Short mmCIF file of N, CA and C and ligand atoms in Angstrom, two decimals:
data_model
loop_
_atom_site.label_atom_id
_atom_site.label_comp_id
_atom_site.label_asym_id
_atom_site.label_seq_id
_atom_site.Cartn_x
_atom_site.Cartn_y
_atom_site.Cartn_z
N MET A 3 16.77 -32.15 24.30
CA MET A 3 18.34 -32.04 24.13
C MET A 3 18.84 -30.75 24.75
N THR A 4 19.80 -31.69 25.65
CA THR A 4 20.75 -30.61 26.45
C THR A 4 22.52 -30.58 26.11
N SER A 5 23.00 -29.37 26.46
CA SER A 5 24.39 -29.88 26.23
C SER A 5 25.02 -31.04 26.78
N ASP A 6 24.69 -31.70 27.86
CA ASP A 6 25.23 -32.91 28.17
C ASP A 6 25.06 -33.95 27.50
N GLU A 7 24.89 -33.71 26.27
CA GLU A 7 25.01 -35.27 25.31
C GLU A 7 26.16 -35.04 24.37
N ARG A 8 27.10 -33.90 24.83
CA ARG A 8 28.21 -34.03 24.26
C ARG A 8 29.00 -34.99 25.26
N GLU A 9 30.31 -35.25 24.15
CA GLU A 9 31.03 -36.29 24.80
C GLU A 9 32.71 -35.98 24.40
N LYS A 10 33.39 -36.56 25.29
CA LYS A 10 34.90 -36.64 24.73
C LYS A 10 34.95 -37.43 23.82
N ALA A 11 35.78 -37.36 22.15
CA ALA A 11 36.79 -38.39 21.88
C ALA A 11 37.78 -38.06 21.45
N VAL A 12 38.48 -38.88 20.63
CA VAL A 12 39.62 -38.46 20.03
C VAL A 12 39.12 -38.78 18.30
N ALA A 13 39.77 -37.75 18.00
CA ALA A 13 39.56 -37.55 16.40
C ALA A 13 40.78 -37.55 15.75
N VAL A 14 40.85 -37.75 14.62
CA VAL A 14 41.99 -37.19 13.62
C VAL A 14 41.37 -36.43 12.40
N CYS A 15 42.71 -35.85 12.41
CA CYS A 15 42.38 -34.63 11.18
C CYS A 15 42.72 -35.56 9.57
N ASP A 16 41.61 -35.68 8.98
CA ASP A 16 41.99 -36.67 7.83
C ASP A 16 42.92 -36.26 6.83
N GLU A 17 43.36 -34.42 7.18
CA GLU A 17 44.40 -33.76 6.18
C GLU A 17 45.34 -34.41 6.14
N CYS A 18 46.29 -34.17 7.52
CA CYS A 18 47.32 -34.39 8.07
C CYS A 18 47.55 -35.48 8.80
N ALA A 19 46.37 -36.12 9.18
CA ALA A 19 46.40 -37.53 10.54
C ALA A 19 47.10 -37.05 11.89
N THR A 20 46.84 -35.43 11.96
CA THR A 20 46.65 -34.95 13.70
C THR A 20 45.82 -35.51 14.31
N ILE A 21 46.13 -36.15 15.70
CA ILE A 21 45.37 -36.64 16.70
C ILE A 21 45.13 -35.69 17.83
N CYS A 22 43.89 -35.60 17.98
CA CYS A 22 43.45 -34.40 18.97
C CYS A 22 42.26 -34.94 19.75
N THR A 23 41.96 -34.36 20.72
CA THR A 23 40.62 -34.58 22.17
C THR A 23 39.52 -33.47 20.98
N ALA A 24 38.63 -34.01 20.86
CA ALA A 24 37.52 -32.99 20.38
C ALA A 24 36.18 -33.48 20.91
N TRP A 25 35.31 -32.80 21.34
CA TRP A 25 33.87 -33.03 21.61
C TRP A 25 33.06 -33.69 20.45
N ILE A 26 32.54 -34.59 20.99
CA ILE A 26 31.09 -34.85 19.86
C ILE A 26 30.17 -34.98 20.28
N ALA A 27 28.96 -34.57 19.60
CA ALA A 27 27.64 -34.60 19.97
C ALA A 27 26.81 -34.85 18.58
N PRO A 28 25.54 -35.80 19.09
CA PRO A 28 24.56 -36.07 18.23
C PRO A 28 24.85 -34.82 17.11
N GLY A 29 24.61 -35.33 15.70
CA GLY A 29 23.88 -34.18 14.74
C GLY A 29 25.01 -33.29 14.86
N ALA A 30 26.22 -32.91 15.30
CA ALA A 30 26.76 -32.07 15.32
C ALA A 30 28.35 -32.70 14.96
N ASP A 31 29.23 -31.78 14.12
CA ASP A 31 30.96 -32.03 13.90
C ASP A 31 31.67 -32.27 14.88
N ALA A 32 32.51 -32.82 14.83
CA ALA A 32 33.58 -32.82 16.26
C ALA A 32 34.30 -31.46 15.94
N VAL A 33 34.53 -30.91 17.46
CA VAL A 33 34.88 -29.56 17.50
C VAL A 33 36.18 -29.88 18.21
N SER A 34 37.34 -29.71 18.32
CA SER A 34 38.44 -29.32 18.54
C SER A 34 38.68 -28.58 20.29
N ILE A 35 38.65 -29.74 21.28
CA ILE A 35 38.74 -29.11 22.73
C ILE A 35 39.54 -28.32 22.99
N SER A 36 40.97 -28.26 22.34
CA SER A 36 42.08 -27.62 22.33
C SER A 36 42.13 -26.68 21.29
N PRO A 37 42.66 -25.56 21.43
CA PRO A 37 42.98 -24.81 20.12
C PRO A 37 44.26 -25.17 19.31
N ASN A 38 45.26 -25.51 20.45
CA ASN A 38 46.69 -26.69 20.06
C ASN A 38 46.47 -27.86 19.66
N THR A 39 45.77 -28.18 18.13
CA THR A 39 45.54 -29.53 17.92
C THR A 39 47.33 -29.88 17.61
N GLY A 40 47.93 -29.00 16.86
CA GLY A 40 49.01 -29.17 15.64
C GLY A 40 48.78 -29.11 14.33
N CYS A 41 47.28 -29.01 14.33
CA CYS A 41 46.78 -29.20 13.11
C CYS A 41 46.70 -27.70 12.40
N ASP A 42 47.36 -27.49 11.18
CA ASP A 42 47.06 -26.00 10.76
C ASP A 42 46.35 -26.07 9.32
N CYS A 43 45.28 -27.12 9.31
CA CYS A 43 44.59 -27.34 7.70
C CYS A 43 43.77 -25.94 7.57
N GLU A 44 43.80 -25.33 6.74
CA GLU A 44 42.29 -24.71 6.48
C GLU A 44 41.22 -25.15 7.06
N GLU A 45 40.73 -26.51 6.27
CA GLU A 45 39.73 -27.25 6.29
C GLU A 45 40.16 -28.48 7.23
N SER A 46 40.50 -28.14 8.39
CA SER A 46 40.39 -30.08 9.01
C SER A 46 39.13 -30.24 9.16
N SER A 47 39.52 -31.69 8.46
CA SER A 47 38.23 -32.02 8.99
C SER A 47 38.26 -33.68 10.08
N LEU A 48 37.85 -33.12 11.06
CA LEU A 48 38.13 -34.30 12.26
C LEU A 48 37.13 -35.48 11.92
N ARG A 49 38.01 -36.66 12.11
CA ARG A 49 36.95 -37.49 11.92
C ARG A 49 36.98 -38.51 13.37
N VAL A 50 36.26 -38.77 13.74
CA VAL A 50 35.98 -39.19 15.32
C VAL A 50 36.50 -40.98 15.34
N LEU A 51 37.27 -41.28 16.17
CA LEU A 51 38.19 -42.66 16.42
C LEU A 51 36.92 -43.63 17.93
N ASP A 52 36.74 -44.13 17.53
CA ASP A 52 35.84 -44.58 18.66
C ASP A 52 37.28 -45.74 19.59
N ALA A 53 36.88 -45.46 20.59
CA ALA A 53 37.76 -45.88 21.69
C ALA A 53 38.10 -47.36 21.04
N GLN A 54 37.43 -48.34 20.77
CA GLN A 54 38.18 -49.47 20.08
C GLN A 54 39.00 -49.52 19.13
N THR A 55 38.79 -48.60 18.43
CA THR A 55 39.75 -48.38 16.94
C THR A 55 41.05 -47.59 17.80
N VAL A 56 41.04 -47.32 18.45
CA VAL A 56 42.21 -46.14 19.18
C VAL A 56 43.03 -47.24 20.16
N PHE A 57 42.32 -47.82 21.14
CA PHE A 57 43.00 -48.42 22.18
C PHE A 57 42.97 -50.11 21.56
N GLY A 58 42.25 -50.15 20.35
CA GLY A 58 42.19 -51.96 20.50
C GLY A 58 43.39 -52.23 19.62
N SER A 59 44.21 -51.51 18.69
CA SER A 59 45.36 -51.59 18.28
C SER A 59 46.44 -50.75 18.51
N GLU A 60 47.99 -51.14 17.89
CA GLU A 60 49.00 -50.33 18.69
C GLU A 60 48.97 -49.08 17.66
N GLU A 61 48.66 -49.60 16.44
CA GLU A 61 48.92 -48.37 15.55
C GLU A 61 48.04 -48.24 14.61
N LEU A 62 47.67 -46.63 14.08
CA LEU A 62 46.47 -46.51 13.34
C LEU A 62 46.96 -46.87 12.15
N ARG A 63 46.12 -47.08 10.90
CA ARG A 63 45.93 -47.45 9.90
C ARG A 63 45.76 -46.24 8.87
N PRO A 64 46.17 -46.00 7.69
CA PRO A 64 45.73 -44.73 7.23
C PRO A 64 44.60 -44.94 6.39
N ALA A 65 43.36 -44.12 6.46
CA ALA A 65 42.51 -44.30 5.72
C ALA A 65 42.55 -44.92 4.51
N SER A 66 41.65 -45.48 4.18
CA SER A 66 41.38 -46.39 2.74
C SER A 66 40.89 -46.06 2.14
N GLY A 67 40.24 -44.49 1.78
CA GLY A 67 39.95 -43.90 1.05
C GLY A 67 39.18 -42.84 1.10
ZN1 LIG B 118 44.71 -31.20 10.06
#
């Protein structure tokens, strides 16, 4: 296990739909890279979007559940 396993990914806050860049690592929650994400949620729940989700469609669909 090394810290090299972490990767950059795009994540979206499920609370306010703010999109930011985050570090992801196996077995860990996504952590926002920048402190200035525009998300002011007390408990931001970042959901990682894979590249296909982000770049495969022109608009994000709201989560359905
Ligand atoms: Zn938020």
